[in-house]
Amino acid sequence: MENPFDNPAMKRTSDWILSQEFPSDITIQVGDATFNLHKLRLASRCGYIRKLVSGINGFKVTHIDITGMPGGARAFELVTKFCYGENLEITEDNVAMLRCAAEHLEMTDESKGASLVGTTEAYLEAVALTSLAGAVTVLRKSEELIPVAEEVDLVNRSIDAIAHITCHDSQFTMPLGSTAGSYNGVKVWKAVDDWWADELTSLRIDTFQRVVIAMKARGFKGIALGTLIMLYAQKSLRRLNMHGRDKKKMDPRQEHEKRVVLETIVSLLPKEKNSTSVSFLSMLLRAALHLDTTLACRLDLEKRMAAQLGQAVLDDLLIPSYSPEASTTFDVDAVQRILAGYLEHEGEATRLDYSTDDDFISTASPLNDVGMVGKLMEAYLAEIASDMNLPIDKFTGLAEMIPERARFNEDGMYRAIDIYLKAHPHLSEAERRKVCKAMDCQRLSREACAHAAQNDRLPVQTVVQVLYHEQRRLREAPAHPPSGASSFSGESPAPSLPYKPEQSLMGRHARGGAAQDELSRLQRENEELKMEVMRLKMRLRDPSALPPAGGAPPPSGRPPPPKKPGGGGFMNNVSKKLGRLNPFLRHDAMDGGKVRTKPPKDRRHSIGW
């Protein structure tokens, strides 16, 4: 007689089925697997099979094809063991499959002993759903058994068990010790331990969303929830290659799936500030631009980044431009909106608190963040200034948004402007003046002033302003000794003098010669600078108004002070350099009446800090 147990699914049960007294009288087909069994054994426990083999024509049924069997052939094999009274071990891994299979086969009859439905339900209530590991395992297995798992309420019960345990068990609400470290300055909580977070991050996005919503409803929030969402995002989006407009083409179906995942993740982010890092938000924003998500999704991420801009670094703002219409390398518009959002938060004195679940709760930014944000934006301007396709309006628009209170001085702004002018050598004089309007010449340091006075990329008017404010500082310096204090108030810091005036007679005698010589030198340089600035102003107004060569006496009516051989001194050198920057016709008495019609072309200075 031919062995009826050639099917691989039946080989595991052949020993105890062959031991039965009667030969098999029914064949059950489950997918690709075939089971040769006994009607009486199956009908006594399975209501579904009992209906098919009962009645007048029941004895004629010899073959049954069970379609849509939850768990497939593996589940039916376990059901067969239960029907034949064999030892069936129920575990956290197979209880969900057995519960759904029992529901599908209508195994609820308890007349012949315990039903499989009752047995699996008892195990779920007493064992599987009482621990976090068991509930997470049941939920993951239930995902493969939908829609039957939804009909028997396995998914909802598993989610409720996870939310209840994580929010009420003390081991998941106490902070970790020092060995766990911190995340963004906040201690990480027990609830994000790898042993179960890794399981949750393997869930489908719709199931993960239901878990997070349930956890939020029970009070689970803050850094622990943010870290859990971050782990899920990193795992689901890690294969997303983002390289600006040269991004790698993806399959449309895969791109749609990732877009849905990303939009869902953004909607699940906690409302609390600092629950996620700025770098993580920046990564999500890049992915949102790359996948072309909804406008609401992108604006939400920009709003969250604005609330934590004081914690950002330069790389967080270097967001590539993914739009085919955009000509710039980086998305300057997004950064401009982020800065506008930060200034809005920074100007608010009270906490933002919204009543709806869709709004983001934030606090007004601390005042000590302003200086950090100012330095960050100046560094960002310097980084994007070298982009040859960056329009003037975008550069100046972003530069003018940086408030004065956020700038220690104008050196960072001057550096960005110099880089922009160097990368755009074909700008007209009017365009260069427009770029330089973003800088306050009164707040440049001594080093920046010295560089600006020799920088032929700057328009003449800007150079005149720099020298004018520098000579005014020198004139006021003896009356106002330098102070070590500095602030963001917008006032020009006092210059650092090479000497300190002494009040005592003994001190004056001790220093007498050197101090008097230094003061005389500064006074001479001051007078020379005044004459140079006056000459340039007159030439700008009316070229014919320049005093004739040979030297007209200064406005004071006194002869000019004698000059030291070599013309030493910083301001004297600056005065000479300024003459070379004059684009107009100039008579110079010391050059023997030689005429210079334009500045030399071979001088190009670059800024160095």
mmCIF file of C-alpha atoms in Angstrom, residues 126-417:
data_model
loop_
_atom_site.group_PDB
_atom_site.id
_atom_site.type_symbol
_atom_site.label_atom_id
_atom_site.label_comp_id
_atom_site.label_asym_id
_atom_site.label_seq_id
_atom_site.Cartn_x
_atom_site.Cartn_y
_atom_site.Cartn_z
ATOM 1 C CA ALA A 126 -2.722 34.555 31.872
ATOM 2 C CA VAL A 127 0.673 34.601 30.176
ATOM 3 C CA ALA A 128 1.245 36.310 26.844
ATOM 4 C CA LEU A 129 -0.351 39.705 27.456
ATOM 5 C CA THR A 130 0.901 40.123 31.012
ATOM 6 C CA SER A 131 4.497 40.909 30.037
ATOM 7 C CA LEU A 132 5.889 43.501 27.671
ATOM 8 C CA ALA A 133 7.938 40.968 25.723
ATOM 9 C CA GLY A 134 4.914 38.694 25.293
ATOM 10 C CA ALA A 135 2.609 41.531 24.211
ATOM 11 C CA VAL A 136 5.124 42.811 21.658
ATOM 12 C CA THR A 137 5.616 39.281 20.271
ATOM 13 C CA VAL A 138 1.876 38.669 19.963
ATOM 14 C CA LEU A 139 1.433 42.014 18.199
ATOM 15 C CA ARG A 140 4.190 41.295 15.685
ATOM 16 C CA LYS A 141 2.733 37.860 14.917
ATOM 17 C CA SER A 142 -0.777 39.307 14.624
ATOM 18 C CA GLU A 143 0.341 41.587 11.791
ATOM 19 C CA GLU A 144 0.677 38.500 9.588
ATOM 20 C CA LEU A 145 -2.818 37.287 10.500
ATOM 21 C CA ILE A 146 -4.936 40.329 9.652
ATOM 22 C CA PRO A 147 -7.937 40.538 9.161
ATOM 23 C CA VAL A 148 -8.709 37.534 11.415
ATOM 24 C CA ALA A 149 -6.481 38.995 14.152
ATOM 25 C CA GLU A 150 -8.590 42.146 14.074
ATOM 26 C CA GLU A 151 -11.816 40.121 14.282
ATOM 27 C CA VAL A 152 -10.705 38.377 17.481
ATOM 28 C CA ASP A 153 -9.365 41.704 18.860
ATOM 29 C CA LEU A 154 -5.809 40.445 19.160
ATOM 30 C CA VAL A 155 -4.226 43.647 17.803
ATOM 31 C CA ASN A 156 -6.095 46.041 20.086
ATOM 32 C CA ARG A 157 -5.511 43.929 23.182
ATOM 33 C CA SER A 158 -1.788 43.666 22.461
ATOM 34 C CA ILE A 159 -1.492 47.430 21.920
ATOM 35 C CA ASP A 160 -3.356 48.192 25.144
ATOM 36 C CA ALA A 161 -1.108 45.800 27.057
ATOM 37 C CA ILE A 162 2.048 47.484 25.688
ATOM 38 C CA ALA A 163 0.775 50.966 26.516
ATOM 39 C CA HIS A 164 -0.323 49.953 30.016
ATOM 40 C CA ILE A 165 2.934 48.231 30.930
ATOM 41 C CA THR A 166 5.256 50.946 29.588
ATOM 42 C CA CYS A 167 3.345 53.742 31.326
ATOM 43 C CA HIS A 168 2.646 52.126 34.705
ATOM 44 C CA ASP A 169 5.468 49.698 35.396
ATOM 45 C CA SER A 170 8.142 51.369 37.545
ATOM 46 C CA GLN A 171 11.020 49.819 35.585
ATOM 47 C CA PHE A 172 9.959 51.803 32.511
ATOM 48 C CA THR A 173 9.329 55.149 34.220
ATOM 49 C CA MET A 174 12.538 55.550 36.237
ATOM 50 C CA PRO A 175 15.561 57.213 34.612
ATOM 51 C CA LEU A 176 18.568 55.180 33.682
ATOM 52 C CA GLY A 177 21.755 55.490 35.673
ATOM 53 C CA SER A 178 24.910 57.303 34.667
ATOM 54 C CA THR A 179 26.016 54.333 32.575
ATOM 55 C CA ALA A 180 23.222 55.064 30.100
ATOM 56 C CA GLY A 181 24.517 58.565 29.409
ATOM 57 C CA SER A 182 22.318 61.352 28.165
ATOM 58 C CA TYR A 183 20.726 62.403 24.899
ATOM 59 C CA ASN A 184 20.764 66.090 24.014
ATOM 60 C CA GLY A 185 21.289 66.978 27.668
ATOM 61 C CA VAL A 186 18.335 64.871 28.892
ATOM 62 C CA LYS A 187 18.548 61.452 30.561
ATOM 63 C CA VAL A 188 17.325 58.521 28.497
ATOM 64 C CA TRP A 189 14.493 56.504 30.075
ATOM 65 C CA LYS A 190 14.149 52.760 30.625
ATOM 66 C CA ALA A 191 11.271 52.680 28.154
ATOM 67 C CA VAL A 192 13.621 52.819 25.179
ATOM 68 C CA ASP A 193 15.774 49.846 26.074
ATOM 69 C CA ASP A 194 16.907 48.007 22.963
ATOM 70 C CA TRP A 195 15.396 44.650 23.886
ATOM 71 C CA TRP A 196 11.827 45.723 23.106
ATOM 72 C CA ALA A 197 12.309 48.952 21.151
ATOM 73 C CA ASP A 198 13.963 46.915 18.418
ATOM 74 C CA GLU A 199 10.857 44.733 18.288
ATOM 75 C CA LEU A 200 8.537 47.732 18.042
ATOM 76 C CA THR A 201 10.591 49.325 15.279
ATOM 77 C CA SER A 202 10.014 46.185 13.205
ATOM 78 C CA LEU A 203 6.267 46.781 13.144
ATOM 79 C CA ARG A 204 4.453 48.082 10.110
ATOM 80 C CA ILE A 205 3.978 51.836 10.144
ATOM 81 C CA ASP A 206 0.208 51.653 10.683
ATOM 82 C CA THR A 207 0.620 49.316 13.665
ATOM 83 C CA PHE A 208 3.471 51.397 15.086
ATOM 84 C CA GLN A 209 1.277 54.496 14.787
ATOM 85 C CA ARG A 210 -1.475 52.833 16.817
ATOM 86 C CA VAL A 211 1.034 51.815 19.496
ATOM 87 C CA VAL A 212 2.443 55.344 19.819
ATOM 88 C CA ILE A 213 -1.034 56.906 19.972
ATOM 89 C CA ALA A 214 -2.025 54.469 22.726
ATOM 90 C CA MET A 215 1.164 55.222 24.659
ATOM 91 C CA LYS A 216 0.546 58.959 24.348
ATOM 92 C CA ALA A 217 -3.018 58.533 25.589
ATOM 93 C CA ARG A 218 -1.714 56.823 28.723
ATOM 94 C CA GLY A 219 0.855 59.553 29.421
ATOM 95 C CA PHE A 220 4.016 58.173 27.819
ATOM 96 C CA LYS A 221 5.815 61.190 26.334
ATOM 97 C CA GLY A 222 8.975 63.259 26.276
ATOM 98 C CA ILE A 223 12.483 62.130 25.450
ATOM 99 C CA ALA A 224 11.654 58.403 25.709
ATOM 100 C CA LEU A 225 8.911 58.633 23.105
ATOM 101 C CA GLY A 226 11.067 60.855 20.896
ATOM 102 C CA THR A 227 13.929 58.364 21.026
ATOM 103 C CA LEU A 228 11.616 55.480 20.139
ATOM 104 C CA ILE A 229 10.321 57.382 17.099
ATOM 105 C CA MET A 230 13.872 58.302 16.123
ATOM 106 C CA LEU A 231 14.912 54.631 16.183
ATOM 107 C CA TYR A 232 11.965 53.713 13.981
ATOM 108 C CA ALA A 233 12.758 56.517 11.513
ATOM 109 C CA GLN A 234 16.412 55.555 11.259
ATOM 110 C CA LYS A 235 15.542 51.932 10.589
ATOM 111 C CA SER A 236 12.830 52.646 8.012
ATOM 112 C CA LEU A 237 14.636 55.459 6.142
ATOM 113 C CA ARG A 238 18.242 54.298 6.357
ATOM 114 C CA ARG A 239 18.360 53.158 2.713
ATOM 115 C CA LEU A 240 17.155 56.495 1.427
ATOM 116 C CA ASN A 241 19.979 58.010 -0.634
ATOM 117 C CA MET A 242 19.736 61.816 -0.771
ATOM 118 C CA HIS A 243 22.109 63.698 -3.054
ATOM 119 C CA GLY A 244 20.274 66.874 -4.000
ATOM 120 C CA ARG A 245 18.891 67.094 -7.519
ATOM 121 C CA ASP A 246 21.097 64.118 -8.477
ATOM 122 C CA LYS A 247 19.169 61.798 -6.175
ATOM 123 C CA LYS A 248 18.927 58.142 -7.077
ATOM 124 C CA LYS A 249 15.666 57.192 -8.734
ATOM 125 C CA MET A 250 13.505 54.811 -6.725
ATOM 126 C CA ASP A 251 10.696 52.537 -7.672
ATOM 127 C CA PRO A 252 7.430 54.578 -7.513
ATOM 128 C CA ARG A 253 5.809 52.080 -5.156
ATOM 129 C CA GLN A 254 8.792 52.103 -2.808
ATOM 130 C CA GLU A 255 8.950 55.891 -2.907
ATOM 131 C CA HIS A 256 5.257 56.110 -2.024
ATOM 132 C CA GLU A 257 5.723 53.723 0.917
ATOM 133 C CA LYS A 258 8.620 55.742 2.308
ATOM 134 C CA ARG A 259 6.660 58.967 1.863
ATOM 135 C CA VAL A 260 3.781 57.530 3.902
ATOM 136 C CA VAL A 261 6.213 56.340 6.584
ATOM 137 C CA LEU A 262 7.878 59.742 6.834
ATOM 138 C CA GLU A 263 4.644 61.728 7.004
ATOM 139 C CA THR A 264 3.354 59.382 9.702
ATOM 140 C CA ILE A 265 6.566 59.717 11.729
ATOM 141 C CA VAL A 266 6.371 63.512 11.612
ATOM 142 C CA SER A 267 2.760 63.414 12.789
ATOM 143 C CA LEU A 268 3.812 61.256 15.770
ATOM 144 C CA LEU A 269 6.638 63.490 17.006
ATOM 145 C CA PRO A 270 6.089 64.656 20.589
ATOM 146 C CA LYS A 271 4.962 68.221 21.180
ATOM 147 C CA GLU A 272 7.481 68.811 23.928
ATOM 148 C CA LYS A 273 10.547 70.844 23.045
ATOM 149 C CA ASN A 274 13.919 69.023 23.106
ATOM 150 C CA SER A 275 12.234 65.615 22.819
ATOM 151 C CA THR A 276 14.210 65.134 19.595
ATOM 152 C CA SER A 277 17.514 66.616 18.482
ATOM 153 C CA VAL A 278 17.893 69.305 15.818
ATOM 154 C CA SER A 279 20.109 66.987 13.784
ATOM 155 C CA PHE A 280 17.331 64.389 13.679
ATOM 156 C CA LEU A 281 14.795 67.031 12.626
ATOM 157 C CA SER A 282 17.193 68.202 9.919
ATOM 158 C CA MET A 283 17.512 64.636 8.652
ATOM 159 C CA LEU A 284 13.733 64.337 8.487
ATOM 160 C CA LEU A 285 13.460 67.646 6.635
ATOM 161 C CA ARG A 286 15.996 66.545 4.034
ATOM 162 C CA ALA A 287 14.073 63.302 3.566
ATOM 163 C CA ALA A 288 10.788 65.233 3.304
ATOM 164 C CA LEU A 289 12.211 67.445 0.561
ATOM 165 C CA HIS A 290 13.735 64.438 -1.164
ATOM 166 C CA LEU A 291 10.447 62.486 -1.151
ATOM 167 C CA ASP A 292 8.321 65.554 -1.916
ATOM 168 C CA THR A 293 6.001 65.124 1.052
ATOM 169 C CA THR A 294 3.070 67.398 1.804
ATOM 170 C CA LEU A 295 3.671 71.074 2.527
ATOM 171 C CA ALA A 296 2.217 70.672 6.024
ATOM 172 C CA CYS A 297 4.803 67.984 6.817
ATOM 173 C CA ARG A 298 7.729 70.181 5.739
ATOM 174 C CA LEU A 299 6.434 73.278 7.537
ATOM 175 C CA ASP A 300 5.953 71.281 10.734
ATOM 176 C CA LEU A 301 9.592 70.172 10.653
ATOM 177 C CA GLU A 302 10.788 73.739 9.971
ATOM 178 C CA LYS A 303 8.706 74.964 12.911
ATOM 179 C CA ARG A 304 10.263 72.396 15.222
ATOM 180 C CA MET A 305 13.777 73.260 14.046
ATOM 181 C CA ALA A 306 13.067 76.958 14.634
ATOM 182 C CA ALA A 307 12.126 76.271 18.246
ATOM 183 C CA GLN A 308 15.522 74.598 18.849
ATOM 184 C CA LEU A 309 17.721 76.632 16.502
ATOM 185 C CA GLY A 310 20.035 77.622 19.344
ATOM 186 C CA GLN A 311 21.153 73.970 19.591
ATOM 187 C CA ALA A 312 21.877 73.567 15.869
ATOM 188 C CA VAL A 313 25.249 73.353 14.172
ATOM 189 C CA LEU A 314 26.180 74.454 10.665
ATOM 190 C CA ASP A 315 25.691 71.013 9.084
ATOM 191 C CA ASP A 316 22.072 70.987 10.285
ATOM 192 C CA LEU A 317 21.301 73.998 8.084
ATOM 193 C CA LEU A 318 23.139 72.875 4.955
ATOM 194 C CA ILE A 319 19.994 71.379 3.432
ATOM 195 C CA PRO A 320 20.427 70.506 -0.261
ATOM 196 C CA SER A 321 18.032 72.026 -2.755
ATOM 197 C CA TYR A 322 15.975 69.225 -4.350
ATOM 198 C CA SER A 323 13.703 71.353 -6.506
ATOM 199 C CA PRO A 324 14.525 71.123 -10.240
ATOM 200 C CA GLU A 325 13.659 74.811 -10.606
ATOM 201 C CA ALA A 326 16.097 75.900 -7.899
ATOM 202 C CA SER A 327 19.481 77.119 -9.105
ATOM 203 C CA THR A 328 21.234 77.265 -5.736
ATOM 204 C CA THR A 329 23.073 74.380 -4.114
ATOM 205 C CA PHE A 330 21.364 74.761 -0.742
ATOM 206 C CA ASP A 331 17.752 75.471 0.169
ATOM 207 C CA VAL A 332 18.131 79.046 1.418
ATOM 208 C CA ASP A 333 14.368 79.613 1.546
ATOM 209 C CA ALA A 334 13.905 76.833 4.115
ATOM 210 C CA VAL A 335 16.642 78.284 6.347
ATOM 211 C CA GLN A 336 15.105 81.746 6.020
ATOM 212 C CA ARG A 337 11.741 80.388 7.202
ATOM 213 C CA ILE A 338 13.466 78.582 10.084
ATOM 214 C CA LEU A 339 15.203 81.795 11.177
ATOM 215 C CA ALA A 340 11.920 83.735 10.912
ATOM 216 C CA GLY A 341 10.263 81.116 13.117
ATOM 217 C CA TYR A 342 13.071 81.356 15.650
ATOM 218 C CA LEU A 343 12.794 85.147 15.826
ATOM 219 C CA GLU A 344 9.065 84.798 16.344
ATOM 220 C CA HIS A 345 9.622 82.386 19.240
ATOM 221 C CA GLU A 346 12.446 84.479 20.655
ATOM 222 C CA GLY A 347 10.245 87.560 20.733
ATOM 223 C CA GLU A 348 7.536 85.881 22.745
ATOM 224 C CA ALA A 349 7.661 86.336 26.497
ATOM 225 C CA THR A 350 5.163 83.628 27.402
ATOM 226 C CA ARG A 351 4.927 79.961 26.636
ATOM 227 C CA LEU A 352 3.091 78.916 23.492
ATOM 228 C CA ASP A 353 0.294 76.590 24.491
ATOM 229 C CA TYR A 354 -2.268 75.324 22.000
ATOM 230 C CA SER A 355 -5.442 73.469 22.777
ATOM 231 C CA THR A 356 -5.543 71.096 19.821
ATOM 232 C CA ASP A 357 -3.496 67.955 19.327
ATOM 233 C CA ASP A 358 -2.189 69.107 15.960
ATOM 234 C CA ASP A 359 -0.291 72.101 17.287
ATOM 235 C CA PHE A 360 3.276 72.052 18.513
ATOM 236 C CA ILE A 361 3.965 73.187 22.050
ATOM 237 C CA SER A 362 7.127 75.260 22.430
ATOM 238 C CA THR A 363 8.632 77.836 24.702
ATOM 239 C CA ALA A 364 10.124 81.202 23.944
ATOM 240 C CA SER A 365 13.803 80.756 23.186
ATOM 241 C CA PRO A 366 16.171 81.733 25.993
ATOM 242 C CA LEU A 367 17.984 84.987 25.519
ATOM 243 C CA ASN A 368 21.403 83.374 25.692
ATOM 244 C CA ASP A 369 20.582 81.490 22.489
ATOM 245 C CA VAL A 370 20.544 84.697 20.463
ATOM 246 C CA GLY A 371 24.305 85.121 20.265
ATOM 247 C CA MET A 372 24.770 81.467 19.278
ATOM 248 C CA VAL A 373 22.143 81.786 16.569
ATOM 249 C CA GLY A 374 23.834 84.966 15.284
ATOM 250 C CA LYS A 375 27.187 83.193 14.933
ATOM 251 C CA LEU A 376 25.480 80.211 13.319
ATOM 252 C CA MET A 377 23.730 82.330 10.704
ATOM 253 C CA GLU A 378 26.912 84.274 9.905
ATOM 254 C CA ALA A 379 28.719 80.958 9.392
ATOM 255 C CA TYR A 380 25.853 79.804 7.167
ATOM 256 C CA LEU A 381 26.061 82.992 5.094
ATOM 257 C CA ALA A 382 29.796 82.500 4.657
ATOM 258 C CA GLU A 383 29.194 78.907 3.559
ATOM 259 C CA ILE A 384 26.583 79.698 0.905
ATOM 260 C CA ALA A 385 28.273 82.934 -0.254
ATOM 261 C CA SER A 386 30.583 81.036 -2.602
ATOM 262 C CA ASP A 387 27.617 79.732 -4.593
ATOM 263 C CA MET A 388 27.828 81.569 -7.929
ATOM 264 C CA ASN A 389 24.084 81.078 -8.518
ATOM 265 C CA LEU A 390 23.031 82.674 -5.234
ATOM 266 C CA PRO A 391 21.048 85.853 -6.040
ATOM 267 C CA ILE A 392 21.765 89.104 -4.238
ATOM 268 C CA ASP A 393 18.234 89.324 -2.872
ATOM 269 C CA LYS A 394 18.474 85.931 -1.145
ATOM 270 C CA PHE A 395 21.870 86.732 0.350
ATOM 271 C CA THR A 396 20.947 90.194 1.613
ATOM 272 C CA GLY A 397 17.458 89.073 2.690
ATOM 273 C CA LEU A 398 18.877 86.434 4.996
ATOM 274 C CA ALA A 399 21.673 88.729 6.220
ATOM 275 C CA GLU A 400 19.262 91.510 7.132
ATOM 276 C CA MET A 401 17.108 89.099 9.151
ATOM 277 C CA ILE A 402 19.906 88.539 11.681
ATOM 278 C CA PRO A 403 19.139 91.004 14.514
ATOM 279 C CA GLU A 404 21.854 93.328 15.811
ATOM 280 C CA ARG A 405 21.536 91.893 19.314
ATOM 281 C CA ALA A 406 22.681 88.554 17.912
ATOM 282 C CA ARG A 407 26.010 89.963 16.641
ATOM 283 C CA PHE A 408 29.018 90.534 18.855
ATOM 284 C CA ASN A 409 30.528 92.599 16.039
ATOM 285 C CA GLU A 410 30.308 92.747 12.262
ATOM 286 C CA ASP A 411 33.409 90.686 11.530
ATOM 287 C CA GLY A 412 31.421 87.544 10.671
ATOM 288 C CA MET A 413 29.104 89.502 8.400
ATOM 289 C CA TYR A 414 32.071 91.229 6.721
ATOM 290 C CA ARG A 415 33.704 87.850 6.095
ATOM 291 C CA ALA A 416 30.514 86.520 4.424
ATOM 292 C CA ILE A 417 30.189 89.681 2.312
#
